[in-house]
Tab-separated table of C-alpha atoms and ligand atoms in Angstrom:
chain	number	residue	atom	x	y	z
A	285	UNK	CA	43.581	-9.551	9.487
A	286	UNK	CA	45.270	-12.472	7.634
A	287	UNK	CA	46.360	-12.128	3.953
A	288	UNK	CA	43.323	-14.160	2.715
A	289	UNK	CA	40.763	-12.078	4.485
A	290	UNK	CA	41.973	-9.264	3.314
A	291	UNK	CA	41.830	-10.277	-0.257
A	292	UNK	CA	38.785	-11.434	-0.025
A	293	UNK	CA	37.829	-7.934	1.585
A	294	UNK	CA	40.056	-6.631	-1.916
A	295	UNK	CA	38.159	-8.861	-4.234
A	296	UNK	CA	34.420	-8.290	-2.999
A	297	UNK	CA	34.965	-4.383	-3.493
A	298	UNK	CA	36.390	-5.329	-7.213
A	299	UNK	CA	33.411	-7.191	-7.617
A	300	UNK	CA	31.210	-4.414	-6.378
A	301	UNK	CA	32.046	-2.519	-9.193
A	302	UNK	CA	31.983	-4.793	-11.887
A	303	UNK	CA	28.499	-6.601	-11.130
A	304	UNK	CA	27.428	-2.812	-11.032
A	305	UNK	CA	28.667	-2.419	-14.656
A	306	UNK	CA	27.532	-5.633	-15.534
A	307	UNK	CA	24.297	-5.418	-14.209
A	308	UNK	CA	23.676	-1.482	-16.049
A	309	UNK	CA	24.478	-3.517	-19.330
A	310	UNK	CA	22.040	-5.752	-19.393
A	311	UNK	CA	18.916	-3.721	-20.309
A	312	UNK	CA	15.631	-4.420	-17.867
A	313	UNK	CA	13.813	-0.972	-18.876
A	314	UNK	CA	10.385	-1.154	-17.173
A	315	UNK	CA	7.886	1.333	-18.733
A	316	UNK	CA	5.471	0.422	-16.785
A	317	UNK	CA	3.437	-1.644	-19.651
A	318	UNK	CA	4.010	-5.051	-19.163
A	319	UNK	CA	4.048	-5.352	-23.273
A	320	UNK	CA	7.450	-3.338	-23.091
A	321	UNK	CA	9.378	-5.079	-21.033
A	322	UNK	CA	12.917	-6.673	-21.349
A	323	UNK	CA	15.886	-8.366	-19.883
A	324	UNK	CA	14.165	-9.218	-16.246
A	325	UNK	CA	14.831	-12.646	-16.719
A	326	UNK	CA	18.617	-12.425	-18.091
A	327	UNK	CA	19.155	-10.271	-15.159
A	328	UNK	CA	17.954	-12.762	-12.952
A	329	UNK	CA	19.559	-15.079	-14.418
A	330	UNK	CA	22.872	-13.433	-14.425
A	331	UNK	CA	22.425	-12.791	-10.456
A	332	UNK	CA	21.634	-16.699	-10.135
A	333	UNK	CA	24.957	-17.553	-11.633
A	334	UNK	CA	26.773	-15.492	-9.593
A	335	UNK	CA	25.334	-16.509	-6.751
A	336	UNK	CA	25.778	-20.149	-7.808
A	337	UNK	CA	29.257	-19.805	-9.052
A	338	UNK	CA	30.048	-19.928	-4.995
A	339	UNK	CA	27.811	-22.831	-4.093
A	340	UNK	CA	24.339	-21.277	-2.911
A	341	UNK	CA	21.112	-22.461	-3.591
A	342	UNK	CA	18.891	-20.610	-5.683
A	343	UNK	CA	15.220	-20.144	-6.438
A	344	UNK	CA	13.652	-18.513	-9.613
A	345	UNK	CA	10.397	-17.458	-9.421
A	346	UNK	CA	8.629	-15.912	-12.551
A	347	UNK	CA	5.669	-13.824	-11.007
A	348	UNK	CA	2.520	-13.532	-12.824
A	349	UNK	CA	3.831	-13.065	-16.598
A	350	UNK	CA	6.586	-14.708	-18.524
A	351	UNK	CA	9.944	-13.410	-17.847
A	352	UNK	CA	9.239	-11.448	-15.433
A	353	UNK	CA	11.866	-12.990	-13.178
A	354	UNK	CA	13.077	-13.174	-9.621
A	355	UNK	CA	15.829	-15.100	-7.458
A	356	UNK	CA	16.131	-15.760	-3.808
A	357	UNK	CA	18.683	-17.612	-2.428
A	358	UNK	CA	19.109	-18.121	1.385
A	359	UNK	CA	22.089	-18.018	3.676
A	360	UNK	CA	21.599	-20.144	7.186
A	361	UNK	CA	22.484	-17.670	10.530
A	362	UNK	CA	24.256	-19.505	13.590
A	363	UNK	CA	21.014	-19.127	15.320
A	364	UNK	CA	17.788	-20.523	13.471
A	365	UNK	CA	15.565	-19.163	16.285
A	366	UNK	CA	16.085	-15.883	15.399
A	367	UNK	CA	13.906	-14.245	12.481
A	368	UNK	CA	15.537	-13.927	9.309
A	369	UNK	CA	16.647	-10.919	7.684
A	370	UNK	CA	15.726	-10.159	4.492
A	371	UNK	CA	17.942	-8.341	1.762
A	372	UNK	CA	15.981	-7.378	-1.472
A	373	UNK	CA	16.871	-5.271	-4.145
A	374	UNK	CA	15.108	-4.695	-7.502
A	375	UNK	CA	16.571	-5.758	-10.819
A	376	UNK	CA	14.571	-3.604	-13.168
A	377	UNK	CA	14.781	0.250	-14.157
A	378	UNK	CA	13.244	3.088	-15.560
A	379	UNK	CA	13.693	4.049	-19.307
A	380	UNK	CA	16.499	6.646	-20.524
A	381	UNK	CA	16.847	8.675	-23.853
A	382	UNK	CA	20.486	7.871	-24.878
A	383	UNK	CA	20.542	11.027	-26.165
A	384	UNK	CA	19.929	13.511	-23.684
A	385	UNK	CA	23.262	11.625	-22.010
A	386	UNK	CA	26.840	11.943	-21.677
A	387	UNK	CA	27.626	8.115	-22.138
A	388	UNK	CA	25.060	5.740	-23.165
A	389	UNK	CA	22.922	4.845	-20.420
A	390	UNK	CA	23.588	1.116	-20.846
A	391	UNK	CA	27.251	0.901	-20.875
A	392	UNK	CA	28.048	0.738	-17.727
A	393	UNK	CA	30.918	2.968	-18.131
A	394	UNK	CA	33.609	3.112	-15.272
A	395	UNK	CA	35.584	6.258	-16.094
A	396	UNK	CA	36.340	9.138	-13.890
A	397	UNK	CA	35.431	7.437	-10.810
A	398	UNK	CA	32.307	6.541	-11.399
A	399	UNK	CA	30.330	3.585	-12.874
A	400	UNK	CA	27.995	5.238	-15.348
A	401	UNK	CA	24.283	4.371	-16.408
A	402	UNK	CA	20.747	3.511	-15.548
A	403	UNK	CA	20.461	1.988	-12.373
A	404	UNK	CA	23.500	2.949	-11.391
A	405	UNK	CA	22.367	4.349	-8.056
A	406	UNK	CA	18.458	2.394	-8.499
A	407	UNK	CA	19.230	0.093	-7.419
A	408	UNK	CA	21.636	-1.665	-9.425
A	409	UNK	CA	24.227	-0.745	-6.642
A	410	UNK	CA	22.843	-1.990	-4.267
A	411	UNK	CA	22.553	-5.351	-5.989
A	412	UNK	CA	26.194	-5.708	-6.796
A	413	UNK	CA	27.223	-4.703	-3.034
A	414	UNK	CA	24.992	-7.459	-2.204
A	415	UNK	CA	26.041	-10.457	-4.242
A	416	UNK	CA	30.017	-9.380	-3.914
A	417	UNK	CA	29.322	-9.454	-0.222
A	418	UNK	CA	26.893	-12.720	-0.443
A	419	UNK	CA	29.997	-14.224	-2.488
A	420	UNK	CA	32.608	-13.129	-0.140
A	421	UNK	CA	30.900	-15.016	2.924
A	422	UNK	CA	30.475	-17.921	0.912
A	423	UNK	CA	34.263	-17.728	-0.167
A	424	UNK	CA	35.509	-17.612	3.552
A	425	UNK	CA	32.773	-19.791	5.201
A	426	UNK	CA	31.092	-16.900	6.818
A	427	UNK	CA	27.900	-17.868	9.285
A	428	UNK	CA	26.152	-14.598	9.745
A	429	UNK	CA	24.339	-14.606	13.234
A	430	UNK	CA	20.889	-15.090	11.921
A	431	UNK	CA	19.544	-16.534	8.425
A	432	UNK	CA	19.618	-13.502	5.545
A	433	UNK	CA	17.146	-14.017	2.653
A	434	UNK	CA	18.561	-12.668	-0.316
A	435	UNK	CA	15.270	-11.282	-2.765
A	436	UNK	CA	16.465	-9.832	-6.393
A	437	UNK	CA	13.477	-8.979	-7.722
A	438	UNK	CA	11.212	-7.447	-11.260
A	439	UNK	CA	9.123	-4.625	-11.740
A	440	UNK	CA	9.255	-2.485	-8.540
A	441	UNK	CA	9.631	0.979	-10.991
A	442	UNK	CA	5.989	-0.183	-11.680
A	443	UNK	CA	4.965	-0.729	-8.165
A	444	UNK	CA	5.699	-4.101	-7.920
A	445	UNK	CA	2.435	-6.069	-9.649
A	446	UNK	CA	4.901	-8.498	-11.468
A	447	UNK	CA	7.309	-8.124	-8.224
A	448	UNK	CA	6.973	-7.642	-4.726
A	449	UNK	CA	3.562	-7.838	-4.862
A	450	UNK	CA	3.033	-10.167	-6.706
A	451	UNK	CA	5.130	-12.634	-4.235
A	452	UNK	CA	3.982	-11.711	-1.010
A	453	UNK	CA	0.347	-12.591	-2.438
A	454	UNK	CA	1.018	-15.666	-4.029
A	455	UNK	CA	4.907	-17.117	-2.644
A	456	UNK	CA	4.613	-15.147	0.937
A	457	UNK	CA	6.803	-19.072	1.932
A	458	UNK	CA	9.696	-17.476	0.217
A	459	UNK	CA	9.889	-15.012	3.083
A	460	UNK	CA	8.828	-17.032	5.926
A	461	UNK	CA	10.377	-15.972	9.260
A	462	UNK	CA	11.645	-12.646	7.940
A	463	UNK	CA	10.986	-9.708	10.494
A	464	UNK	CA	13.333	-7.351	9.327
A	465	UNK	CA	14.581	-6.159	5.795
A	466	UNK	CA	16.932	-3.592	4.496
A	467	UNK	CA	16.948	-2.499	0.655
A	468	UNK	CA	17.538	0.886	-1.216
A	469	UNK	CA	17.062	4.444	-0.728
A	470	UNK	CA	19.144	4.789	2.670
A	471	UNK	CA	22.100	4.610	4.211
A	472	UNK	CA	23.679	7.187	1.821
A	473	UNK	CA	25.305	10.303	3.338
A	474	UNK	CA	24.752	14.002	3.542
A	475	UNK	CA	27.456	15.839	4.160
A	476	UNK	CA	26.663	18.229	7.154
A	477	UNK	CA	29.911	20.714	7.975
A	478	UNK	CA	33.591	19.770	7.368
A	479	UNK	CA	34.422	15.872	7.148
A	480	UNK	CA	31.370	15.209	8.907
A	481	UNK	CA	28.768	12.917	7.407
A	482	UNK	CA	25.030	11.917	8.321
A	483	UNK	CA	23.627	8.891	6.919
A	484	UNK	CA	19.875	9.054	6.097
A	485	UNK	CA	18.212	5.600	7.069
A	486	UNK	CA	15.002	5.122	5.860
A	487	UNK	CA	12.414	4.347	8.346
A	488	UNK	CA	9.232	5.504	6.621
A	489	UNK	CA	7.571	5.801	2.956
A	490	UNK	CA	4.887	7.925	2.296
A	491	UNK	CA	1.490	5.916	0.890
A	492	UNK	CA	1.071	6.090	-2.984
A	493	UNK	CA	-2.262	6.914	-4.071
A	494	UNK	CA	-2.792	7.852	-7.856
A	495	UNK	CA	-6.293	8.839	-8.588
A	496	UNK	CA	-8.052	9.181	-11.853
A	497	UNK	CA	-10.794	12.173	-12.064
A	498	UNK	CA	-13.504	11.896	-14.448
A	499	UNK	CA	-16.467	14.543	-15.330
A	500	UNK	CA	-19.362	13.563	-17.499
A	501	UNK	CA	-21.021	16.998	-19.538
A	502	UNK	CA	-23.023	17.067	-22.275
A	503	UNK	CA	-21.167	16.884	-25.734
A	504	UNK	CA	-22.145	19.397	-28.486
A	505	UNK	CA	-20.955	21.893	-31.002
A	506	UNK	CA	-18.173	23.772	-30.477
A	507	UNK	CA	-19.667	27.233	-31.926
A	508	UNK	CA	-22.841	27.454	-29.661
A	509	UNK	CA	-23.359	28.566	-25.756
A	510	UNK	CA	-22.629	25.889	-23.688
A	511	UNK	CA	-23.115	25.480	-19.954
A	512	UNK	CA	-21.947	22.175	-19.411
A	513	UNK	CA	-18.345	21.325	-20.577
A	514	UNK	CA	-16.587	18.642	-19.350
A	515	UNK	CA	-13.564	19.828	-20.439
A	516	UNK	CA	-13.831	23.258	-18.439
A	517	UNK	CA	-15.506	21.555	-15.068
A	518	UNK	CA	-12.728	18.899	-15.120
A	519	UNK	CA	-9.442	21.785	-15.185
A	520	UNK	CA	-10.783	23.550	-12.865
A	521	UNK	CA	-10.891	20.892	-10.635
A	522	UNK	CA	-7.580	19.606	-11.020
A	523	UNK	CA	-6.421	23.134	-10.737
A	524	UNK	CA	-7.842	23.109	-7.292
A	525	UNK	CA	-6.216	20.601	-6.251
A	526	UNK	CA	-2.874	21.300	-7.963
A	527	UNK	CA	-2.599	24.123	-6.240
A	528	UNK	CA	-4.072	22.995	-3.025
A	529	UNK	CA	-1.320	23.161	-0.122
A	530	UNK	CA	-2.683	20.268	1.947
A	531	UNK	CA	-1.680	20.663	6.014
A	532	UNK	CA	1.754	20.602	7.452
A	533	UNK	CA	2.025	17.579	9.576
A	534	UNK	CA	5.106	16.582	11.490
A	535	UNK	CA	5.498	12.861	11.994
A	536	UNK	CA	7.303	10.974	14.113
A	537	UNK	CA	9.952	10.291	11.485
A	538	UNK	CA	10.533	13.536	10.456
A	539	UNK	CA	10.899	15.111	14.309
A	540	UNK	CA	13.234	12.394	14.641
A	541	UNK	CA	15.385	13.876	11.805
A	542	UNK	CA	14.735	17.342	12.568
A	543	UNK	CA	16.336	16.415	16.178
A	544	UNK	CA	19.374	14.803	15.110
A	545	UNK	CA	20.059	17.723	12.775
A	546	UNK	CA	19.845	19.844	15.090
A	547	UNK	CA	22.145	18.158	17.126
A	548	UNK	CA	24.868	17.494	14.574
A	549	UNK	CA	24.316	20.690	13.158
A	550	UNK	CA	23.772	22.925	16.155
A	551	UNK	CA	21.379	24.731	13.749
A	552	UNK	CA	17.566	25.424	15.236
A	553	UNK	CA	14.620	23.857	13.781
A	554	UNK	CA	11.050	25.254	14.425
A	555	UNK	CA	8.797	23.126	14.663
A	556	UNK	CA	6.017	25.514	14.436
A	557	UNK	CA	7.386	26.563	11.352
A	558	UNK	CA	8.033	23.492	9.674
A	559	UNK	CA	8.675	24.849	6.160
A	560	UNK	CA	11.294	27.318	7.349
A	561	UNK	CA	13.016	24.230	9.526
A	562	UNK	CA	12.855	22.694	6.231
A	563	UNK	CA	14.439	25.402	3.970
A	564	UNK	CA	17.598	25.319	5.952
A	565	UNK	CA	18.180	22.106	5.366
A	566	UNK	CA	20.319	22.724	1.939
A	567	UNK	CA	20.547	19.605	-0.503
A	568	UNK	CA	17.788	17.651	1.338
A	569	UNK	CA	15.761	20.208	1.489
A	570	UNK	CA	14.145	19.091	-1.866
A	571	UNK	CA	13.424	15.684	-0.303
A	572	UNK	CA	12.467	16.342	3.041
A	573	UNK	CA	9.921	19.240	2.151
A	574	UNK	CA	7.917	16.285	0.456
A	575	UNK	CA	7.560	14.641	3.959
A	576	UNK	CA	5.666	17.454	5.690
A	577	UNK	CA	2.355	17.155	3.969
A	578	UNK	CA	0.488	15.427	1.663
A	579	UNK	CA	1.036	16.230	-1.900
A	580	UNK	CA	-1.279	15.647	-5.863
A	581	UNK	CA	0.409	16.400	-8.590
A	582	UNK	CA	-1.445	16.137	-11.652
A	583	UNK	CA	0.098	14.425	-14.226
A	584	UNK	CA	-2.134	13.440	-17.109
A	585	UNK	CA	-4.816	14.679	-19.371
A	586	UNK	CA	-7.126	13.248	-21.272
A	587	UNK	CA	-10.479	15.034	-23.156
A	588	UNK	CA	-11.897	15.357	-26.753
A	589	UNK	CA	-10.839	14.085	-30.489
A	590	UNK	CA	-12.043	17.680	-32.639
A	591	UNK	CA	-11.516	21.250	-32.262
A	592	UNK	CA	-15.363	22.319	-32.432
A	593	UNK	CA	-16.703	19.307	-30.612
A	594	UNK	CA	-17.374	19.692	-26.814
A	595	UNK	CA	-16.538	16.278	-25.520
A	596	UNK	CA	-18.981	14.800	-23.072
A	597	UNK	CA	-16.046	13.067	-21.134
A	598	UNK	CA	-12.845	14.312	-19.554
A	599	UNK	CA	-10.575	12.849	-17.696
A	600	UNK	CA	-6.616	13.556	-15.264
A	601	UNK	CA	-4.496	11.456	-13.609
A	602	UNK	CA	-3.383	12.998	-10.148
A	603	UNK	CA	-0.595	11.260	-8.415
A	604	UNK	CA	-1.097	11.856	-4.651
A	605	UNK	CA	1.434	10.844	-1.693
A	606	UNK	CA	-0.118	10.883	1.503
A	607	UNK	CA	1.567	10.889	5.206
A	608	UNK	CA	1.261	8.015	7.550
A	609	UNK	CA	-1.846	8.432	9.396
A	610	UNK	CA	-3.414	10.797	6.988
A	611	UNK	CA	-5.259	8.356	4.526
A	612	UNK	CA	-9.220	9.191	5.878
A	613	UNK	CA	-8.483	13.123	6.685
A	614	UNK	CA	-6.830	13.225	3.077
A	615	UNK	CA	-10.007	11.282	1.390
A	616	UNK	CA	-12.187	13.954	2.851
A	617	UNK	CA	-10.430	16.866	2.068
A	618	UNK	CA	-9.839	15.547	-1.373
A	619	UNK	CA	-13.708	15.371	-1.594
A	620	UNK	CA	-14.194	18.694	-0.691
A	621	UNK	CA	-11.703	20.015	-3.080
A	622	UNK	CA	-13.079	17.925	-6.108
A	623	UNK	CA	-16.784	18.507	-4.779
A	624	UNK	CA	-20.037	16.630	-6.479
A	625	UNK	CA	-19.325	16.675	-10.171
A	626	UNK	CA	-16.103	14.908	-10.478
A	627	UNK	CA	-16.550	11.156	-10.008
A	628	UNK	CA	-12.856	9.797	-8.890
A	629	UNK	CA	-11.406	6.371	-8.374
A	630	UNK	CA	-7.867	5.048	-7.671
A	631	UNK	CA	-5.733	3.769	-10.300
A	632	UNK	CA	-2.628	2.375	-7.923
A	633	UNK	CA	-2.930	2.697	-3.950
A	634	UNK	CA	-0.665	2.027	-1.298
A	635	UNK	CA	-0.273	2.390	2.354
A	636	UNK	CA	2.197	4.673	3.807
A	637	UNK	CA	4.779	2.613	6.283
A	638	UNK	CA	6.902	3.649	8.791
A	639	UNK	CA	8.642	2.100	11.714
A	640	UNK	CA	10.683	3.274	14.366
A	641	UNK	CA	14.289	4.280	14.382
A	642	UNK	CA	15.851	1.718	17.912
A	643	UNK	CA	16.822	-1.828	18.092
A	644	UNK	CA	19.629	-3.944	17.683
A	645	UNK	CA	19.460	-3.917	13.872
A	646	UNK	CA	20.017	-0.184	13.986
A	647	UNK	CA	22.623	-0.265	16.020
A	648	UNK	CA	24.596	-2.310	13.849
A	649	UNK	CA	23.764	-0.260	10.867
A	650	UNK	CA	25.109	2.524	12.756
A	651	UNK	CA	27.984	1.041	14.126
A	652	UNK	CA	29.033	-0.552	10.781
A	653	UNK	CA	28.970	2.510	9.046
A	654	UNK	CA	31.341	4.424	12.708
A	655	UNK	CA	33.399	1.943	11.718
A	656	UNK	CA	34.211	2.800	8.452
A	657	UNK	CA	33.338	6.491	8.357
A	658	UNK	CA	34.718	7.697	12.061
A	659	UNK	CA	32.318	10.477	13.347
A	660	UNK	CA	29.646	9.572	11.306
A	661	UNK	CA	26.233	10.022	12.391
A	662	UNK	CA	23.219	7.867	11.385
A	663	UNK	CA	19.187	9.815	11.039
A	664	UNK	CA	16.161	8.552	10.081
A	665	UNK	CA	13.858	9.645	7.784
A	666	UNK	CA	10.956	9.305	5.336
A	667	UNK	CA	11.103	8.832	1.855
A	668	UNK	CA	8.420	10.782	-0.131
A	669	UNK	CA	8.202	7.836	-2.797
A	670	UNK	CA	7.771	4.053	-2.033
A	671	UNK	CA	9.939	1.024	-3.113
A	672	UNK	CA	8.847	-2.967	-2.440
A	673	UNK	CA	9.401	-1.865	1.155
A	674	UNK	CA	5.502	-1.569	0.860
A	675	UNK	CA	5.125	-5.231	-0.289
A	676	UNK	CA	7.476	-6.857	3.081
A	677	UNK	CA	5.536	-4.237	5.498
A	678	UNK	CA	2.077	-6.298	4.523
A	679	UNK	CA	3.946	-9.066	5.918
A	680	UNK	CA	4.699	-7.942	9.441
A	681	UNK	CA	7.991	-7.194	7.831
A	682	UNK	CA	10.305	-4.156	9.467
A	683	UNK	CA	11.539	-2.490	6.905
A	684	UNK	CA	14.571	-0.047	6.229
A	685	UNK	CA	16.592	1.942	3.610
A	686	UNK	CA	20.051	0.783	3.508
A	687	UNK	CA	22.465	0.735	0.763
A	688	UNK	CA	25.422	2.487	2.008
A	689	UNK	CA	27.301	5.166	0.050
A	690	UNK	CA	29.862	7.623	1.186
A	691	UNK	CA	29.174	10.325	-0.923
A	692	UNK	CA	30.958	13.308	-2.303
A	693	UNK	CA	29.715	16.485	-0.456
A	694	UNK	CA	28.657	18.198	-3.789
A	695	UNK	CA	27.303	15.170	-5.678
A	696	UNK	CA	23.303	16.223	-5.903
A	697	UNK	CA	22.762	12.150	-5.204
A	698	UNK	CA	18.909	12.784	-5.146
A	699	UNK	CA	18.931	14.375	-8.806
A	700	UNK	CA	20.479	10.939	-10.102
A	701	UNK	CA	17.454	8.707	-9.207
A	702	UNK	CA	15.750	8.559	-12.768
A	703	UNK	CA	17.819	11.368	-13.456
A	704	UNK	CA	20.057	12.052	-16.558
A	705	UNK	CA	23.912	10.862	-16.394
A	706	UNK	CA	22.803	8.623	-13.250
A	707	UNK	CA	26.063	6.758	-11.782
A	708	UNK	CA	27.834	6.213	-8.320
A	709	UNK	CA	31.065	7.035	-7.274
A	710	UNK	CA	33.558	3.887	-7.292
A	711	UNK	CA	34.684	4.420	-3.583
A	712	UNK	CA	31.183	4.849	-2.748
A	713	UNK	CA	30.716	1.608	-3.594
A	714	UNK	CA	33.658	-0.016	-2.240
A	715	UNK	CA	32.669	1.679	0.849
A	716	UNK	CA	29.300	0.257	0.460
A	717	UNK	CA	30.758	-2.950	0.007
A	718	UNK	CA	32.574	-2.864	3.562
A	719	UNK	CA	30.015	-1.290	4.899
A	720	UNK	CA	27.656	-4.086	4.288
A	721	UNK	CA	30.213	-6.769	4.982
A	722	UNK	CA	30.462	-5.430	8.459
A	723	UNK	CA	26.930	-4.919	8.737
A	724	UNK	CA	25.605	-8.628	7.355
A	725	UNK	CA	28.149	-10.018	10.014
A	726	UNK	CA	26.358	-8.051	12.846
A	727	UNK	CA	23.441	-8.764	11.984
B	886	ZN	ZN1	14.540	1.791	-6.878
């Protein structure tokens, strides 16, 4: 390697960490209510400069409200008849309460090996290894073998209806050609026995499906016999189904896992007993027992203004996930569950994705990583939650979790997403950084 490349190389993994702080200070809290929100545009913005600052072309695209903003810029491949990759991370993140932290969730703190604060590891990381790579090609005149679309985009913590969605319904030119994309919740490691690491790739996302329940009684006074409550015929019924265990179903994704664990591991999964395979999984255990059914959690209530008047209308919130290839068997037994007096609709739905784990793309995710972590082993798997993944898979899109992080072996990484004290580790990031240099040159 000559002296140049190699500070480039030395310069892209300082910048990793610094657009990382950056990026956590500038405050793009999504609550989820469009009134609320804040500092979309400046962080788009900020990500336009950068990019730029080293000669690319960019594109900002407010979508569907004001500020609300997003930036693509596009890097031509040395072979234009090959689809385009798309990279796209989200710019926005959920709230924090300052005070339930150890250093202000907006500082961007880089002490102790880490960079510290919302976003840190959603996704904010996986922006800055992005642009520091995106700037480092530019720097040294890099062609990468096909074109890469670079998407930084809003509002994906709120599904994506000033984001993702957004676009691909009313700019779907801005990702014309694309066939494959990479983006977060992958490509972080797991560490399996000794100095040996499996990265978890994602390859599927369970649908979203939050349903609101309503039950109609008749109102009246609180001191009098009364047959028909809605309060009382509405928590029972989310009781039946929050306490419903919906069948275990093992997809294609998830055998896929379970095999490669088993090989790296030489432990024995089961897969007629799919929740004990499960349990002896460890740290992932949490994550991956989320992928073996379909799962409603009930998470808001709504009935009544006075203590002795019988409301005639109650109403929950139940947020569902439901497997690929479950959607009409899950509708029914939902029915059945809820049974005739409970009218329900859906407040957010979204098909599950999932796409196979082969191909030449994989390959050089998993030989990018080899090359920086020797003995490394890639895995797919499904992600219980969704990301704008959902948005590019409308479009014909492949799409994959990959933002790579070497990660301590006792660093609960999954606790951090929207978690308290969220932050990554510096050298995961600088591995990242590598990672995706290699990677983006493969690609
Ligand atoms: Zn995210």
């Amino acid at each position: 390697m000559t002296e140049h490349l190699s500070d480039t190389r030395d310069l892209a993994e300082a910048e990793s960490v610094q657009l990382t702080s950056e990026l956590i200070r500038i405050d793009t809290t999504n609550t989820g209510d469009p009134a609320t929100v804040v500092g979309e545009r400046a962080a788009a913005e900020y990500v336009a400069e950068k990019l730029a600052e080293v000669g690319f072309d960019t594109t900002y695209v407010e979508s569907g409200a004001k500020g609300r903003g997003n930036v693509f810029a596009r890097l031509e491949g040395a072979d234009p008849s090959r689809g385009a990759l798309l990279v796209h991370g989200h710019l926005d993140a959920v709230p924090a309460d300052p005070s339930e932290w150890s250093v202000h969730p907006l500082s961007g703190a880089v002490q102790d090996g880490y960079v510290w604060g919302r976003g840190a590891v959603d996704m904010k990381d996986m922006v800055a290894m992005t642009l520091a790579t995106a700037r480092r090609f530019q720097r040294d005149g890099v062609v990468p073998p096909r074109d890469i679309i670079f998407a930084f985009l809003a509002d994906e913590e709120a599904a994506g209806d000033y984001g993702s969605q957004w676009l691909v319904r009313n700019r779907p030119e801005l990702f014309e050609g694309a066939t494959e994309a990479i983006s977060e919740v992958g490509g972080f490691s797991i560490t399996v026995k000794d100095d040996v690491r499996a990265y978890m790739i994602e390859t599927a996302e369970k649908g979203i499906a939050w349903l609101k329940l309503r039950v109609r009684g008749r109102a009246g006074h609180g001191s009098m016999v009364h047959e028909d409550n809605a309060v009382t015929k509405l928590t029972q019924a989310v009781a039946r189904l929050g306490t419903h265990k919906f069948p275990l179903v093992l997809t294609e994704s998830v055998r896929e896992f379970l095999a490669a664990m088993s090989e790296i591991t030489g432990m024995e999964f089961d897969e007629d007993d799919l929740e004990g395979a499960v349990g002896k999984l460890g740290a992932v255990a949490r994550m991956v027992g989320a992928t073996i059914r379909d799962t409603a959690n009930p998470t808001m209530l709504t009935a009544g203004y006075k203590a002795n008047v019988i409301p005639s209308v109650a109403e929950a919130v139940v947020d569902c996930r439901v497997l690929p290839g479950r959607e009409a068997a899950f509708e029914r037994e939902l029915d059945e569950i809820l049974g005739p007096d409970v009218e329900r609709e859906w407040v957010a739905k979204l098909p599950a994705v999932e796409t196979t784990f082969d191909g030449a793309l994989v390959d050089a995710m998993t030989a990018s990583i080899v090359a920086e972590d020797p003995g490394a082993r890639t895995v797919p798997y499904m992600l219980s939650g969704g990301t704008d993944a959902k948005a590019f898979d409308s479009l014909g899109i492949r799409c994959f979790g990959f933002a790579p992080l070497r990660l301590p072996a006792d660093l609960d990484f999954a606790a951090l997403f929207h978690g308290v004290d969220e932050r990554v580790p510096v050298d995961a990031l600088k591995f990242g950084t590598r990672v995706m240099d290699r990677f983006l040159r493969s690609c």
